Amino acid sequence: MHIAVLPAKPRNSELVARLDKIKKQLEEREYKRMTAGVNMRMHGVPVHGSARSASEDFLLPAVPGVRTGQAASFGSIKQEMGAVNQQISVIINILFSALGVGFAVAYASYTLTPYIGYRVLLGLGSAVLIILAETWLFAFAGTRGQKKRLNIGKRSGDTALGQSVAQSEPVAEK
């Protein structure tokens, strides 16, 4: 069976030029959208038309999370290091408790079954269960205490925001 291949129709040159123009406009919009939040001074790239000279732009450090032109204080670095140390200690605590529970269950499961395969599976299952439980406690239950420390969990009448909401709500009279 022979199928004839249809010849391609030539495109109109005006249409091709118009499509190219639209394609360039779309690419430029996409580029502007992607780079809208980028601070070029932070990355050591001089910004043209700025009040500073080009040599001053390259002297600025590229430190993530630090705004350009503001020095990091010792207190903020100390707080950040304290938070990092706390998170590392929580991770180490979770791993050691999971290992301890896994070995303890594997050792104690000898009374249930003499087969080593079942004992290992029981130990691994309990270790995974402990990892999941402690991760949940660290991730979700820890934020509850943080909300209480920040006075977010108070009654609506105790905070300034709650007072303004309570004052603005109409009171139903009987």
Coordinates of N, CA and C in Angstrom, one line a residue:
M1 N 0.8 -1.2 0.0 CA 0.0 0.0 0.0 C 0.9 1.2 0.0
H2 N 0.6 2.1 -0.9 CA 1.4 3.4 -1.0 C 0.6 4.6 -0.6
I3 N 1.1 5.3 0.4 CA 0.4 6.5 0.9 C 1.3 7.7 0.4
A4 N 0.6 8.6 -0.3 CA 1.3 9.8 -0.8 C 1.5 10.8 0.3
V5 N 2.7 11.3 0.3 CA 3.0 12.4 1.3 C 2.6 13.7 0.7
L6 N 1.8 14.4 1.4 CA 1.3 15.7 1.0 C 2.5 16.7 1.1
P7 N 2.6 17.6 0.2 CA 3.7 18.6 0.3 C 3.3 19.6 1.3
A8 N 4.2 20.2 2.1 CA 4.0 21.2 3.1 C 3.6 22.5 2.4
K9 N 2.6 23.1 3.0 CA 2.2 24.4 2.4 C 3.1 25.5 2.9
P10 N 3.5 26.3 2.0 CA 4.4 27.4 2.4 C 3.7 28.4 3.3
R11 N 4.3 28.8 4.4 CA 3.7 29.8 5.3 C 3.9 31.2 4.8
N12 N 2.9 32.0 5.2 CA 2.9 33.4 4.8 C 4.1 34.0 5.6
S13 N 4.9 34.8 4.9 CA 6.1 35.4 5.6 C 5.6 36.5 6.7
E14 N 4.5 37.1 6.5 CA 4.0 38.1 7.5 C 3.6 37.3 8.7
L15 N 2.9 36.1 8.5 CA 2.5 35.3 9.7 C 3.7 34.8 10.5
V16 N 4.7 34.4 9.8 CA 5.9 33.9 10.4 C 6.6 35.0 11.2
A17 N 6.7 36.2 10.7 CA 7.3 37.3 11.4 C 6.5 37.7 12.6
R18 N 5.2 37.7 12.5 CA 4.3 38.0 13.6 C 4.4 37.0 14.7
L19 N 4.5 35.7 14.3 CA 4.6 34.6 15.3 C 5.9 34.7 16.1
D20 N 7.0 35.0 15.3 CA 8.3 35.2 16.0 C 8.3 36.4 16.9
K21 N 7.6 37.5 16.6 CA 7.5 38.6 17.4 C 6.8 38.3 18.7
I22 N 5.7 37.6 18.6 CA 4.9 37.2 19.7 C 5.7 36.2 20.6
K23 N 6.4 35.3 20.0 CA 7.3 34.4 20.8 C 8.3 35.1 21.6
K24 N 9.0 36.1 21.0 CA 10.0 36.9 21.7 C 9.4 37.6 22.9
Q25 N 8.2 38.2 22.6 CA 7.5 38.9 23.7 C 7.2 38.0 24.9
L26 N 6.7 36.8 24.6 CA 6.3 35.9 25.6 C 7.6 35.4 26.4
E27 N 8.7 35.2 25.7 CA 9.9 34.8 26.3 C 10.4 35.9 27.2
E28 N 10.3 37.2 26.8 CA 10.8 38.3 27.6 C 9.9 38.5 28.8
R29 N 8.6 38.3 28.7 CA 7.7 38.3 29.9 C 8.0 37.2 30.9
E30 N 8.3 36.0 30.4 CA 8.6 34.9 31.2 C 9.9 35.2 32.0
Y31 N 10.9 35.8 31.3 CA 12.2 36.1 31.9 C 12.0 37.1 33.0
K32 N 11.2 38.2 32.7 CA 11.0 39.2 33.7 C 10.3 38.7 34.9
R33 N 9.3 37.8 34.7 CA 8.6 37.2 35.8 C 9.5 36.3 36.7
M34 N 10.4 35.6 36.0 CA 11.3 34.7 36.8 C 12.4 35.5 37.6
T35 N 12.8 36.7 37.0 CA 13.8 37.4 37.7 C 13.3 38.6 38.4
A36 N 12.0 38.7 38.7 CA 11.4 39.8 39.4 C 11.9 40.0 40.8
G37 N 12.2 38.9 41.5 CA 12.6 39.0 42.9 C 14.1 38.9 43.1
V38 N 14.9 38.9 42.1 CA 16.3 38.8 42.2 C 17.0 40.1 42.5
N39 N 17.8 40.2 43.5 CA 18.5 41.4 43.8 C 19.9 41.1 43.3
M40 N 20.3 41.9 42.2 CA 21.5 41.6 41.5 C 22.7 42.0 42.3
R41 N 22.6 43.0 43.2 CA 23.7 43.4 44.0 C 24.1 42.3 45.0
M42 N 23.2 41.5 45.5 CA 23.5 40.5 46.4 C 24.4 39.4 45.7
H43 N 24.3 39.3 44.4 CA 25.1 38.3 43.7 C 26.3 38.8 43.1
G44 N 26.7 40.1 43.5 CA 28.0 40.6 43.0 C 27.9 41.2 41.6
V45 N 26.7 41.4 41.0 CA 26.6 41.9 39.7 C 26.3 43.4 39.8
P46 N 27.0 44.2 39.2 CA 26.8 45.7 39.3 C 25.5 46.0 38.6
V47 N 24.7 46.9 39.2 CA 23.4 47.4 38.6 C 23.7 48.7 38.0
H48 N 23.4 48.8 36.7 CA 23.6 50.1 36.0 C 22.6 51.1 36.4
G49 N 23.1 52.4 36.5 CA 22.2 53.5 36.9 C 22.1 53.7 38.4
S50 N 22.8 52.9 39.2 CA 22.7 53.1 40.6 C 23.6 54.2 41.1
A51 N 23.4 54.7 42.3 CA 24.1 55.8 42.8 C 25.6 55.4 43.2
R52 N 25.8 54.1 43.5 CA 27.1 53.6 43.8 C 27.9 53.3 42.6
S53 N 29.2 53.3 42.8 CA 30.1 53.0 41.7 C 30.1 51.5 41.5
A54 N 30.7 51.1 40.4 CA 30.7 49.6 40.1 C 31.7 48.9 41.0
S55 N 32.7 49.6 41.5 CA 33.6 48.9 42.4 C 33.0 48.6 43.8
E56 N 32.1 49.5 44.2 CA 31.4 49.3 45.5 C 30.4 48.2 45.4
D57 N 29.8 48.0 44.2 CA 28.8 46.9 44.1 C 29.5 45.5 44.2
F58 N 30.8 45.4 43.8 CA 31.5 44.1 44.0 C 32.0 43.9 45.4
L59 N 32.0 44.9 46.2 CA 32.5 44.7 47.6 C 31.4 44.2 48.5
L60 N 30.2 44.2 48.1 CA 29.1 43.8 49.0 C 29.2 42.2 49.1
P61 N 29.0 41.7 50.3 CA 29.1 40.2 50.4 C 27.8 39.6 49.9
A62 N 27.9 38.4 49.3 CA 26.7 37.7 48.9 C 26.4 36.7 50.0
V63 N 25.6 37.1 51.0 CA 25.2 36.2 52.1 C 23.7 36.0 51.9
P64 N 23.3 34.8 51.8 CA 21.9 34.5 51.7 C 21.1 34.9 52.9
G65 N 20.0 35.6 52.8 CA 19.2 35.9 53.9 C 19.6 37.3 54.6
V66 N 20.6 37.9 54.1 CA 21.1 39.2 54.7 C 20.8 40.2 53.6
R67 N 20.1 41.3 54.0 CA 19.8 42.4 53.0 C 21.1 43.1 52.7
T68 N 21.1 43.6 51.5 CA 22.3 44.4 51.1 C 22.3 45.7 51.9
G69 N 23.5 46.0 52.3 CA 23.7 47.3 53.1 C 23.5 47.2 54.5
Q70 N 23.1 46.0 55.0 CA 22.8 45.9 56.5 C 23.8 44.8 57.0
A71 N 24.5 45.2 58.1 CA 25.4 44.3 58.7 C 24.7 43.3 59.6
A72 N 25.1 42.1 59.6 CA 24.5 41.1 60.5 C 25.0 41.3 61.9
S73 N 24.1 41.4 62.9 CA 24.5 41.6 64.3 C 25.0 40.3 64.9
F74 N 25.8 40.4 66.0 CA 26.2 39.2 66.7 C 25.1 38.5 67.3
G75 N 24.1 39.2 67.8 CA 22.9 38.6 68.4 C 22.1 37.7 67.4
S76 N 22.0 38.2 66.2 CA 21.2 37.4 65.2 C 22.0 36.1 64.8
I77 N 23.3 36.2 64.7 CA 24.1 35.1 64.4 C 24.1 34.1 65.5
K78 N 24.2 34.6 66.7 CA 24.1 33.7 67.9 C 22.8 33.0 68.0
Q79 N 21.7 33.7 67.7 CA 20.4 33.1 67.7 C 20.2 32.0 66.7
E80 N 20.8 32.3 65.5 CA 20.7 31.4 64.4 C 21.5 30.1 64.7
M81 N 22.7 30.3 65.2 CA 23.5 29.1 65.6 C 22.8 28.3 66.7
G82 N 22.2 29.0 67.6 CA 21.5 28.2 68.7 C 20.3 27.4 68.1
A83 N 19.6 28.0 67.1 CA 18.5 27.2 66.5 C 19.0 26.0 65.7
V84 N 20.1 26.2 65.0 CA 20.7 25.1 64.2 C 21.2 24.0 65.2
N85 N 21.9 24.4 66.2 CA 22.3 23.4 67.2 C 21.2 22.6 67.8
Q86 N 20.1 23.3 68.1 CA 18.9 22.7 68.7 C 18.3 21.7 67.7
Q87 N 18.2 22.0 66.4 CA 17.7 21.1 65.4 C 18.6 19.9 65.2
I88 N 19.9 20.1 65.2 CA 20.9 19.0 65.1 C 20.7 18.0 66.3
S89 N 20.6 18.6 67.5 CA 20.5 17.7 68.6 C 19.2 17.0 68.6
V90 N 18.1 17.6 68.1 CA 16.8 16.8 68.0 C 17.0 15.7 67.0
I91 N 17.6 15.9 65.9 CA 17.8 14.8 64.9 C 18.6 13.7 65.5
I92 N 19.7 14.0 66.2 CA 20.6 13.0 66.8 C 19.8 12.2 67.8
N93 N 18.9 13.0 68.6 CA 18.1 12.3 69.6 C 17.1 11.3 69.0
I94 N 16.5 11.7 67.9 CA 15.5 10.9 67.2 C 16.2 9.6 66.7
L95 N 17.4 9.8 66.1 CA 18.2 8.6 65.6 C 18.6 7.6 66.7
F96 N 19.1 8.2 67.8 CA 19.5 7.3 68.9 C 18.3 6.6 69.6
S97 N 17.2 7.3 69.7 CA 16.1 6.7 70.4 C 15.5 5.6 69.4
A98 N 15.5 5.8 68.1 CA 15.0 4.8 67.2 C 16.0 3.6 67.2
L99 N 17.3 3.8 67.2 CA 18.2 2.7 67.3 C 18.0 1.9 68.6
G100 N 17.9 2.6 69.7 CA 17.8 2.0 71.0 C 16.5 1.1 71.1
V101 N 15.4 1.7 70.6 CA 14.1 0.9 70.6 C 14.2 -0.3 69.7
G102 N 14.8 -0.1 68.5 CA 14.9 -1.2 67.5 C 15.7 -2.3 68.1
F103 N 16.9 -2.0 68.7 CA 17.7 -3.1 69.3 C 17.0 -3.7 70.5
A104 N 16.3 -2.9 71.3 CA 15.6 -3.5 72.5 C 14.5 -4.4 72.1
V105 N 13.7 -4.0 71.1 CA 12.6 -4.9 70.6 C 13.1 -6.1 69.9
A106 N 14.2 -6.0 69.1 CA 14.8 -7.2 68.5 C 15.3 -8.2 69.6
Y107 N 15.9 -7.6 70.6 CA 16.5 -8.5 71.7 C 15.4 -9.1 72.5
A108 N 14.3 -8.3 72.8 CA 13.3 -8.9 73.7 C 12.3 -9.7 72.9
S109 N 12.3 -9.7 71.6 CA 11.4 -10.5 70.8 C 11.8 -11.9 70.7
Y110 N 12.9 -12.3 71.3 CA 13.3 -13.7 71.4 C 12.3 -14.5 72.1
T111 N 11.6 -13.9 73.0 CA 10.5 -14.6 73.8 C 9.3 -14.9 72.8
L112 N 9.1 -14.1 71.8 CA 8.0 -14.4 70.9 C 8.4 -15.4 69.8
T113 N 9.6 -15.3 69.2 CA 9.9 -16.1 68.1 C 11.5 -16.3 68.1
P114 N 11.9 -17.6 67.9 CA 13.3 -17.8 67.8 C 14.0 -17.4 66.4
Y115 N 13.1 -17.1 65.5 CA 13.6 -16.9 64.1 C 14.2 -15.4 64.0
I116 N 15.4 -15.4 63.6 CA 16.1 -14.1 63.5 C 15.5 -13.1 62.5
G117 N 15.0 -13.6 61.5 CA 14.3 -12.7 60.5 C 13.1 -12.0 61.0
Y118 N 12.3 -12.7 61.8 CA 11.1 -12.0 62.4 C 11.6 -11.0 63.5
R119 N 12.6 -11.4 64.2 CA 13.1 -10.5 65.2 C 13.7 -9.2 64.6
V120 N 14.4 -9.3 63.5 CA 14.9 -8.1 62.8 C 13.8 -7.3 62.3
L121 N 12.8 -7.9 61.7 CA 11.6 -7.2 61.2 C 10.9 -6.4 62.3
L122 N 10.7 -7.1 63.4 CA 10.0 -6.4 64.6 C 10.9 -5.2 65.0
G123 N 12.2 -5.4 65.1 CA 13.0 -4.3 65.5 C 13.0 -3.1 64.5
L124 N 13.1 -3.4 63.2 CA 13.0 -2.4 62.2 C 11.6 -1.7 62.2
G125 N 10.6 -2.4 62.4 CA 9.2 -1.9 62.4 C 9.1 -0.9 63.6
S126 N 9.6 -1.3 64.7 CA 9.4 -0.5 65.9 C 10.3 0.8 65.8
A127 N 11.5 0.6 65.2 CA 12.4 1.8 64.9 C 11.7 2.8 64.0
V128 N 11.1 2.3 62.9 CA 10.4 3.2 62.0 C 9.2 3.9 62.7
L129 N 8.5 3.1 63.5 CA 7.4 3.7 64.2 C 7.8 4.8 65.2
I130 N 9.0 4.6 65.8 CA 9.5 5.6 66.7 C 10.0 6.8 66.0
I131 N 10.6 6.6 64.8 CA 11.0 7.8 64.0 C 9.8 8.6 63.5
L132 N 8.8 7.9 63.1 CA 7.6 8.7 62.7 C 6.9 9.4 63.8
A133 N 6.8 8.8 65.0 CA 6.2 9.4 66.1 C 7.0 10.6 66.6
E134 N 8.3 10.5 66.7 CA 9.1 11.6 67.2 C 9.3 12.7 66.2
T135 N 9.3 12.4 64.9 CA 9.3 13.4 63.9 C 8.0 14.2 63.9
W136 N 6.9 13.5 64.1 CA 5.6 14.2 64.2 C 5.6 15.1 65.5
L137 N 6.1 14.6 66.6 CA 6.1 15.4 67.8 C 7.0 16.6 67.6
F138 N 8.2 16.5 67.0 CA 9.1 17.6 66.7 C 8.5 18.6 65.8
A139 N 7.8 18.1 64.7 CA 7.3 19.1 63.7 C 6.0 19.8 64.1
F140 N 5.1 19.0 64.7 CA 3.8 19.6 64.9 C 3.6 20.0 66.4
A141 N 3.9 19.2 67.3 CA 3.7 19.5 68.7 C 4.6 20.6 69.2
G142 N 5.8 20.7 68.6 CA 6.7 21.7 68.9 C 6.2 23.1 68.5
T143 N 5.5 23.2 67.5 CA 4.9 24.5 67.0 C 3.8 25.0 67.9
R144 N 3.2 24.1 68.6 CA 2.1 24.5 69.5 C 2.7 25.3 70.7
G145 N 3.8 24.8 71.2 CA 4.4 25.6 72.3 C 5.0 26.9 71.8
Q146 N 5.4 26.9 70.6 CA 5.9 28.2 70.0 C 4.8 29.2 69.9
K147 N 3.6 28.7 69.5 CA 2.4 29.6 69.4 C 2.1 30.2 70.7
K148 N 2.2 29.4 71.8 CA 1.8 29.8 73.1 C 2.9 30.9 73.6
R149 N 4.1 30.7 73.2 CA 5.2 31.6 73.6 C 5.0 33.0 72.9
L150 N 4.4 32.9 71.7 CA 4.2 34.1 70.9 C 2.8 34.8 71.2
N151 N 2.1 34.2 72.2 CA 0.8 34.7 72.5 C -0.2 34.6 71.4
I152 N -0.1 33.6 70.5 CA -1.0 33.5 69.4 C -2.2 32.6 69.9
G153 N -2.0 31.7 70.8 CA -3.0 30.9 71.3 C -3.9 31.4 72.4
K154 N -3.8 32.7 72.7 CA -4.6 33.3 73.8 C -6.1 33.4 73.3
R155 N -6.9 33.7 74.3 CA -8.3 33.9 74.0 C -8.4 35.2 73.2
S156 N -9.5 35.4 72.4 CA -9.6 36.5 71.5 C -9.6 37.8 72.2
G157 N -10.1 37.9 73.4 CA -10.2 39.1 74.2 C -8.9 39.6 74.8
D158 N -7.9 38.7 74.9 CA -6.7 39.0 75.5 C -5.7 39.8 74.7
T159 N -5.7 39.6 73.4 CA -4.7 40.3 72.5 C -5.3 41.5 71.9
A160 N -4.5 42.4 71.4 CA -4.9 43.6 70.9 C -5.8 43.4 69.6
L161 N -5.3 42.4 68.8 CA -6.1 42.0 67.6 C -7.5 41.5 68.0
G162 N -7.5 40.6 69.0 CA -8.7 40.1 69.5 C -9.7 41.1 70.0
Q163 N -9.1 42.1 70.7 CA -10.0 43.2 71.2 C -10.6 44.0 70.1
S164 N -9.8 44.3 69.1 CA -10.4 45.0 68.0 C -11.4 44.2 67.2
V165 N -11.2 42.9 67.1 CA -12.2 42.1 66.4 C -13.5 42.0 67.3
A166 N -13.3 41.9 68.6 CA -14.4 41.8 69.5 C -15.2 43.1 69.6
Q167 N -14.5 44.2 69.5 CA -15.2 45.5 69.5 C -16.0 45.7 68.2
S168 N -15.4 45.2 67.1 CA -16.1 45.5 65.8 C -17.3 44.6 65.5
E169 N -17.4 43.4 66.2 CA -18.5 42.5 66.0 C -19.8 43.0 66.7
P170 N -20.9 43.0 66.0 CA -22.1 43.4 66.6 C -22.6 42.4 67.6
V171 N -23.1 42.9 68.7 CA -23.6 42.1 69.8 C -25.1 41.8 69.6
A172 N -25.4 40.5 69.7 CA -26.8 40.2 69.5 C -27.6 40.4 70.8
E173 N -28.6 41.2 70.8 CA -29.4 41.5 72.0 C -30.6 40.6 72.1
K174 N -31.0 40.3 73.3 CA -32.2 39.4 73.5 C -33.4 40.2 73.7

